[in-house]
Amino acid sequence: MESHLKDLAVSSQFSVQFHAIDLERSPEHDLSANGLWSKLFAELDAGQWDVVLLSPPCGTFSRARHRWDGRGPRPIRSEAFQRGFPWLSDKDRRTAEEANFFIEQCLKAAATVSRQGLYWFFEHPEDLGVAADGVTPASVWRWEGMRSAIESSSAATWAIHQCHFGAETSKPTGLASNLPACLQFGQSWPTFDQAGRYEGPLGRCGHWHPPLIGMDDDGKFKTAASAAYPGAMCKLIAEYCVSALQSGESVGDPGRAVRPSLMQLPGSIADDSCQDEAEKFAQAVLASGSAPSQEDMQALFRLLPVEGLHTEQERTQGTSWTTGMYRKGGIAGLRASCRTHPF
């Protein structure tokens, strides 16, 4: 994330200060300590940071826990017990309470920068409804106060598949932000059928991925490999941030001058619905003001609906997607894809 921000800042001819707070970076970055949060909130109250990237740990919300077979961590919360089961052991209760604390502080940080007329970006797993064990896992998107906080601040909320940005797993991810480039997505909340099964807004990612259940050959949980954002996703978030900093606008005060500074807490076959994702992704790339990169184009082609190859290429393996103008037999016009995918 930091390298993408700095590259974009250099090309836009301004400097950017980036501060990632994560225990893996330094023992002084222990976000379970109230003292560190007091310091951070003092800086946020003073308007020292223009964008705060919020990514609270999601391990206690993982759906993989609901496939528990004795080899990995078992569930410690559900939709009915969002903050943790009342029968938890002392160790699991402390784990749940620490995760609850992180989320509460992140929501407080978002509210704090909103009051300053500045920006926040929040990430957590998408709420996919009932799990394989028949239980509906807990989700931060059902957290008390989450929906009202987003709706009252007129922020956007939407969802993505991280594999469309180069990740090795699908990892459906919910996002929320008040950054100007993100407002185009509107407020798209998860929906479910009567049995609690997920209906959208995400469709199928279009790929096959091995399940992240159990441990790998090194004795680590397979879900650990999916923790980091893929490069194309980092670049897109960076572009969202830089586009706001370039404009010099702030929430509620379009004339406010902005210092480019960002804080990260903590740091780390398409169907119709995928067609919508392709259009949204293209809009986001265009809104960044930068020329599409190779990673952007690869991510876009993963989202587009595929069609057969042209008859002159029938010996070539692969798929294609065609758009633009055509002229045949004296008739000229625009392909239907220009209307379905104008961006």
Short mmCIF file of C-alpha atoms in Angstrom, two decimals:
data_model
loop_
_atom_site.label_atom_id
_atom_site.label_comp_id
_atom_site.label_asym_id
_atom_site.label_seq_id
_atom_site.Cartn_x
_atom_site.Cartn_y
_atom_site.Cartn_z
CA MET A 1 0.00 0.00 0.00
CA GLU A 2 2.71 2.46 0.98
CA SER A 3 4.70 1.98 -2.24
CA HIS A 4 1.58 2.50 -4.40
CA LEU A 5 0.72 5.68 -2.50
CA LYS A 6 4.20 7.08 -2.87
CA ASP A 7 4.35 6.26 -6.59
CA LEU A 8 1.00 7.98 -7.18
CA ALA A 9 2.03 10.97 -5.09
CA VAL A 10 5.25 11.41 -7.07
CA SER A 11 3.37 11.27 -10.38
CA SER A 12 0.88 13.81 -8.98
CA GLN A 13 3.72 16.06 -7.74
CA PHE A 14 2.96 16.11 -4.02
CA SER A 15 4.37 14.32 -0.99
CA VAL A 16 2.47 11.85 1.15
CA GLN A 17 3.00 10.66 4.72
CA PHE A 18 1.89 7.08 5.41
CA HIS A 19 1.81 5.45 8.87
CA ALA A 20 0.87 1.76 9.17
CA ILE A 21 0.14 0.53 12.68
CA ASP A 22 0.46 -3.22 13.08
CA LEU A 23 1.93 -5.39 15.82
CA GLU A 24 3.83 -7.36 13.15
CA ARG A 25 5.71 -4.17 12.29
CA SER A 26 6.67 -3.15 15.82
CA PRO A 27 6.03 -4.26 19.43
CA GLU A 28 5.09 -0.62 20.08
CA HIS A 29 2.07 -1.04 17.78
CA ASP A 30 -0.01 -3.00 20.28
CA LEU A 31 -3.54 -1.84 19.49
CA SER A 32 -4.94 -3.79 22.44
CA ALA A 33 -3.49 -1.05 24.66
CA ASN A 34 -5.66 1.95 25.50
CA GLY A 35 -2.60 4.21 25.67
CA LEU A 36 -1.82 3.86 21.96
CA TRP A 37 -5.43 4.53 21.01
CA SER A 38 -5.46 7.66 23.19
CA LYS A 39 -2.48 8.98 21.23
CA LEU A 40 -4.10 8.11 17.91
CA PHE A 41 -7.41 9.72 18.80
CA ALA A 42 -5.61 12.88 19.90
CA GLU A 43 -4.00 13.05 16.44
CA LEU A 44 -7.32 12.36 14.71
CA ASP A 45 -9.11 14.97 16.81
CA ALA A 46 -6.44 17.46 15.77
CA GLY A 47 -7.05 16.67 12.10
CA GLN A 48 -3.48 15.45 11.56
CA TRP A 49 -4.55 12.59 9.26
CA ASP A 50 -6.59 13.03 6.10
CA VAL A 51 -7.45 9.36 5.44
CA VAL A 52 -7.68 6.48 7.90
CA LEU A 53 -7.66 2.92 6.50
CA LEU A 54 -9.43 0.61 8.95
CA SER A 55 -8.93 -3.16 8.81
CA PRO A 56 -9.71 -4.74 12.19
CA PRO A 57 -8.67 -8.40 12.64
CA CYS A 58 -11.31 -10.76 11.27
CA GLY A 59 -10.08 -14.13 12.61
CA THR A 60 -12.88 -14.48 15.14
CA PHE A 61 -15.45 -13.82 12.37
CA SER A 62 -13.98 -16.35 9.92
CA ARG A 63 -16.46 -18.72 8.27
CA ALA A 64 -13.72 -21.34 8.28
CA ARG A 65 -14.41 -21.75 12.01
CA HIS A 66 -17.86 -23.09 11.10
CA ARG A 67 -16.26 -26.03 9.29
CA TRP A 68 -14.50 -27.03 12.48
CA ASP A 69 -13.37 -30.67 12.48
CA GLY A 70 -11.04 -30.62 15.46
CA ARG A 71 -7.99 -29.39 13.51
CA GLY A 72 -8.54 -25.62 13.61
CA PRO A 73 -10.09 -22.93 15.81
CA ARG A 74 -13.74 -23.52 16.65
CA PRO A 75 -16.48 -20.83 16.42
CA ILE A 76 -16.57 -18.36 19.28
CA ARG A 77 -19.42 -16.12 18.04
CA SER A 78 -22.45 -16.22 15.72
CA GLU A 79 -25.16 -13.96 14.33
CA ALA A 80 -27.18 -14.55 17.51
CA PHE A 81 -24.16 -13.88 19.76
CA GLN A 82 -22.24 -11.20 17.83
CA ARG A 83 -19.87 -10.38 20.70
CA GLY A 84 -19.12 -13.98 21.65
CA PHE A 85 -20.90 -17.03 23.03
CA PRO A 86 -21.77 -16.69 26.74
CA TRP A 87 -20.27 -20.16 27.42
CA LEU A 88 -16.76 -19.38 26.14
CA SER A 89 -13.68 -20.43 28.07
CA ASP A 90 -11.64 -17.65 29.66
CA LYS A 91 -9.11 -17.82 26.82
CA ASP A 92 -11.71 -17.63 24.03
CA ARG A 93 -13.61 -14.89 25.86
CA ARG A 94 -10.46 -12.75 26.00
CA THR A 95 -9.92 -13.39 22.27
CA ALA A 96 -13.47 -12.29 21.46
CA GLU A 97 -13.30 -9.24 23.73
CA GLU A 98 -10.04 -8.08 22.17
CA ALA A 99 -11.53 -8.33 18.67
CA ASN A 100 -14.65 -6.47 19.88
CA PHE A 101 -12.41 -3.71 21.25
CA PHE A 102 -10.62 -3.33 17.91
CA ILE A 103 -13.89 -2.97 16.01
CA GLU A 104 -15.31 -0.45 18.46
CA GLN A 105 -12.15 1.64 18.24
CA CYS A 106 -12.14 1.50 14.43
CA LEU A 107 -15.76 2.68 14.31
CA LYS A 108 -14.87 5.47 16.72
CA ALA A 109 -11.93 6.44 14.49
CA ALA A 110 -14.23 6.62 11.45
CA ALA A 111 -16.67 8.84 13.34
CA THR A 112 -13.82 11.05 14.54
CA VAL A 113 -12.38 11.77 11.08
CA SER A 114 -15.90 12.27 9.71
CA ARG A 115 -16.43 15.05 12.23
CA GLN A 116 -13.20 16.62 10.97
CA GLY A 117 -14.54 16.56 7.42
CA LEU A 118 -11.95 13.94 6.44
CA TYR A 119 -11.95 10.39 5.11
CA TRP A 120 -12.03 6.75 6.19
CA PHE A 121 -11.98 3.37 4.43
CA PHE A 122 -13.18 0.22 6.24
CA GLU A 123 -12.64 -3.42 5.21
CA HIS A 124 -13.96 -6.70 6.65
CA PRO A 125 -15.21 -10.04 5.23
CA GLU A 126 -18.52 -9.90 3.39
CA ASP A 127 -21.55 -11.28 5.28
CA LEU A 128 -22.34 -14.49 3.36
CA GLY A 129 -25.22 -15.72 5.50
CA VAL A 130 -25.73 -19.24 6.83
CA ALA A 131 -22.64 -21.48 6.89
CA ALA A 132 -22.14 -25.18 6.15
CA ASP A 133 -22.93 -26.13 9.77
CA GLY A 134 -26.36 -24.48 9.56
CA VAL A 135 -25.30 -21.57 11.80
CA THR A 136 -25.16 -17.99 10.57
CA PRO A 137 -21.71 -16.64 11.48
CA ALA A 138 -21.29 -13.27 13.14
CA SER A 139 -20.55 -10.38 10.80
CA VAL A 140 -19.33 -6.87 11.45
CA TRP A 141 -21.90 -5.72 8.87
CA ARG A 142 -24.61 -6.80 11.34
CA TRP A 143 -22.78 -5.16 14.22
CA GLU A 144 -24.91 -2.87 16.38
CA GLY A 145 -24.54 0.66 15.07
CA MET A 146 -22.63 -0.28 11.89
CA ARG A 147 -25.47 0.29 9.42
CA SER A 148 -26.69 3.47 11.08
CA ALA A 149 -23.13 4.85 11.20
CA ILE A 150 -22.65 4.31 7.45
CA GLU A 151 -26.09 5.53 6.45
CA SER A 152 -25.91 8.64 8.65
CA SER A 153 -22.54 9.63 7.16
CA SER A 154 -23.77 9.03 3.56
CA ALA A 155 -20.82 6.68 3.04
CA ALA A 156 -20.83 3.94 0.43
CA THR A 157 -20.77 0.21 1.12
CA TRP A 158 -20.13 -2.49 -1.50
CA ALA A 159 -18.42 -5.86 -1.92
CA ILE A 160 -15.68 -7.41 -4.06
CA HIS A 161 -13.99 -10.74 -4.75
CA GLN A 162 -10.29 -10.30 -3.99
CA CYS A 163 -9.38 -12.91 -6.63
CA HIS A 164 -10.46 -10.34 -9.23
CA PHE A 165 -7.49 -8.29 -8.03
CA GLY A 166 -4.98 -11.13 -8.19
CA ALA A 167 -5.54 -12.95 -4.88
CA GLU A 168 -5.17 -16.73 -4.87
CA THR A 169 -8.51 -17.12 -3.11
CA SER A 170 -11.94 -15.61 -3.71
CA LYS A 171 -12.13 -13.95 -0.28
CA PRO A 172 -15.45 -12.06 -0.61
CA THR A 173 -14.84 -8.73 1.09
CA GLY A 174 -17.17 -5.99 2.28
CA LEU A 175 -15.98 -2.41 1.96
CA ALA A 176 -17.27 0.93 3.23
CA SER A 177 -15.89 4.44 2.74
CA ASN A 178 -16.75 8.11 2.51
CA LEU A 179 -13.95 8.78 -0.02
CA PRO A 180 -15.42 10.68 -3.00
CA ALA A 181 -14.32 8.08 -5.57
CA CYS A 182 -16.17 5.38 -3.60
CA LEU A 183 -19.53 7.14 -3.36
CA GLN A 184 -20.41 5.96 -6.87
CA PHE A 185 -21.03 2.47 -5.43
CA GLY A 186 -23.94 3.65 -3.27
CA GLN A 187 -25.03 1.60 -0.28
CA SER A 188 -25.24 -2.06 -1.26
CA TRP A 189 -25.96 -4.29 1.74
CA PRO A 190 -25.93 -8.11 1.78
CA THR A 191 -29.29 -9.77 1.08
CA PHE A 192 -30.47 -13.31 1.92
CA ASP A 193 -33.28 -15.71 1.06
CA GLN A 194 -35.75 -17.06 3.62
CA ALA A 195 -33.32 -19.82 4.61
CA GLY A 196 -30.60 -17.25 5.32
CA ARG A 197 -28.56 -18.09 2.18
CA TYR A 198 -26.62 -15.27 0.56
CA GLU A 199 -28.20 -13.72 -2.54
CA GLY A 200 -25.96 -10.73 -3.25
CA PRO A 201 -24.70 -8.21 -4.15
CA LEU A 202 -21.76 -10.47 -5.08
CA GLY A 203 -22.23 -13.21 -7.67
CA ARG A 204 -19.87 -16.09 -8.29
CA CYS A 205 -16.27 -15.05 -8.77
CA GLY A 206 -15.90 -17.26 -11.84
CA HIS A 207 -12.89 -19.23 -10.57
CA TRP A 208 -12.25 -22.46 -8.68
CA HIS A 209 -10.32 -22.10 -5.41
CA PRO A 210 -9.26 -24.81 -2.96
CA PRO A 211 -10.99 -24.48 0.44
CA LEU A 212 -8.92 -22.82 3.18
CA ILE A 213 -9.66 -25.40 5.83
CA GLY A 214 -7.19 -26.85 8.32
CA MET A 215 -3.42 -26.42 8.27
CA ASP A 216 -0.76 -26.43 5.58
CA ASP A 217 2.42 -28.50 5.47
CA ASP A 218 4.19 -25.97 7.70
CA GLY A 219 1.58 -26.27 10.44
CA LYS A 220 0.02 -22.87 9.73
CA PHE A 221 -3.69 -22.26 9.24
CA LYS A 222 -4.47 -22.07 5.52
CA THR A 223 -6.49 -18.89 6.05
CA ALA A 224 -3.32 -17.00 7.05
CA ALA A 225 -2.13 -16.82 3.44
CA SER A 226 -5.21 -14.78 2.47
CA ALA A 227 -4.65 -12.05 5.06
CA ALA A 228 -2.65 -9.64 2.86
CA TYR A 229 -4.34 -7.57 0.15
CA PRO A 230 -3.31 -8.40 -3.44
CA GLY A 231 -1.25 -5.75 -5.21
CA ALA A 232 -4.00 -4.57 -7.58
CA MET A 233 -6.36 -4.03 -4.64
CA CYS A 234 -3.72 -1.98 -2.78
CA LYS A 235 -3.20 0.11 -5.90
CA LEU A 236 -6.92 0.77 -6.32
CA ILE A 237 -7.35 1.83 -2.68
CA ALA A 238 -4.31 4.09 -3.06
CA GLU A 239 -5.90 5.67 -6.14
CA TYR A 240 -9.15 6.28 -4.23
CA CYS A 241 -7.16 8.06 -1.51
CA VAL A 242 -4.92 10.09 -3.81
CA SER A 243 -7.85 11.26 -5.94
CA ALA A 244 -9.39 12.79 -2.79
CA LEU A 245 -6.11 14.36 -1.70
CA GLN A 246 -5.49 15.79 -5.16
CA SER A 247 -8.88 17.49 -5.21
CA GLY A 248 -8.26 19.24 -1.89
CA GLU A 249 -11.86 18.57 -0.93
CA SER A 250 -13.15 17.41 2.42
CA VAL A 251 -16.45 16.09 3.69
CA GLY A 252 -18.85 18.96 4.21
CA ASP A 253 -16.29 21.62 3.19
CA PRO A 254 -15.29 21.51 -0.50
CA GLY A 255 -12.90 24.42 -0.10
CA ARG A 256 -10.76 22.96 2.69
CA ALA A 257 -7.08 22.48 1.84
CA VAL A 258 -5.90 18.93 2.50
CA ARG A 259 -2.45 17.70 3.51
CA PRO A 260 -1.73 14.32 1.92
CA SER A 261 -1.46 12.05 4.96
CA LEU A 262 -2.82 8.57 5.59
CA MET A 263 -2.99 6.18 8.54
CA GLN A 264 -3.70 2.46 8.29
CA LEU A 265 -5.18 0.64 11.33
CA PRO A 266 -3.92 -2.07 11.24
CA GLY A 267 -1.80 -2.63 8.15
CA SER A 268 -2.29 -5.76 6.09
CA ILE A 269 -16.63 -17.45 -15.81
CA ALA A 270 -18.69 -14.30 -15.24
CA ASP A 271 -22.48 -14.07 -14.81
CA ASP A 272 -24.73 -10.98 -14.89
CA SER A 273 -23.69 -9.88 -11.42
CA CYS A 274 -20.05 -10.08 -12.48
CA GLN A 275 -20.88 -7.83 -15.43
CA ASP A 276 -22.00 -5.24 -12.90
CA GLU A 277 -18.71 -5.73 -11.03
CA ALA A 278 -16.76 -5.14 -14.26
CA GLU A 279 -18.60 -1.87 -14.84
CA LYS A 280 -18.04 -0.73 -11.25
CA PHE A 281 -14.37 -1.65 -11.40
CA ALA A 282 -13.94 0.27 -14.68
CA GLN A 283 -15.65 3.31 -13.14
CA ALA A 284 -13.29 3.18 -10.18
CA VAL A 285 -10.20 3.00 -12.39
CA LEU A 286 -11.41 5.93 -14.51
CA ALA A 287 -12.25 7.95 -11.40
CA SER A 288 -8.65 7.62 -10.20
CA GLY A 289 -7.46 9.87 -13.05
CA SER A 290 -4.53 7.55 -13.80
CA ALA A 291 -3.94 5.44 -16.90
CA PRO A 292 -4.97 1.79 -16.35
CA SER A 293 -2.07 -0.46 -15.38
CA GLN A 294 -1.44 -4.01 -16.55
CA GLU A 295 -2.86 -5.26 -13.23
CA ASP A 296 -5.98 -3.12 -13.79
CA MET A 297 -6.54 -4.62 -17.22
CA GLN A 298 -6.01 -8.18 -15.99
CA ALA A 299 -8.44 -7.62 -13.12
CA LEU A 300 -11.00 -6.13 -15.53
CA PHE A 301 -10.82 -9.08 -17.93
CA ARG A 302 -11.47 -11.48 -15.05
CA LEU A 303 -14.76 -9.64 -14.43
CA LEU A 304 -16.00 -9.34 -18.02
CA PRO A 305 -18.45 -11.85 -19.55
CA VAL A 306 -16.69 -14.05 -22.10
CA GLU A 307 -17.74 -14.90 -25.64
CA GLY A 308 -16.51 -17.14 -28.40
CA LEU A 309 -13.54 -16.23 -30.54
CA HIS A 310 -13.98 -14.61 -33.94
CA THR A 311 -14.29 -17.17 -36.77
CA GLU A 312 -10.91 -16.08 -38.13
CA GLN A 313 -9.35 -17.09 -34.79
CA GLU A 314 -11.16 -20.38 -34.33
CA ARG A 315 -7.89 -22.29 -34.16
CA THR A 316 -6.71 -20.14 -31.27
CA GLN A 317 -7.40 -21.27 -27.71
CA GLY A 318 -8.94 -18.83 -25.26
CA THR A 319 -11.90 -16.48 -24.95
CA SER A 320 -12.63 -12.92 -25.94
CA TRP A 321 -14.77 -9.89 -25.18
CA THR A 322 -15.47 -7.34 -27.88
CA THR A 323 -16.73 -3.77 -27.75
CA GLY A 324 -16.76 -0.68 -29.96
CA MET A 325 -18.07 0.15 -33.41
CA TYR A 326 -18.84 -2.31 -36.20
CA ARG A 327 -19.44 -1.92 -39.92
CA LYS A 328 -20.68 -4.78 -42.04
CA GLY A 329 -22.46 -4.81 -45.39
CA GLY A 330 -22.98 -1.08 -45.35
CA ILE A 331 -24.49 -1.14 -41.85
CA ALA A 332 -22.62 0.64 -39.06
CA GLY A 333 -23.35 0.87 -35.38
CA LEU A 334 -22.19 0.20 -31.81
CA ARG A 335 -21.99 -3.27 -30.32
CA ALA A 336 -24.46 -4.12 -27.57
CA SER A 337 -21.54 -4.23 -25.10
CA CYS A 338 -21.22 -0.46 -25.48
CA ARG A 339 -24.65 -0.15 -23.85
CA THR A 340 -24.20 -2.84 -21.21
CA HIS A 341 -20.67 -1.73 -20.32
CA PRO A 342 -20.30 1.96 -21.24
CA PHE A 343 -17.41 2.61 -18.86
#
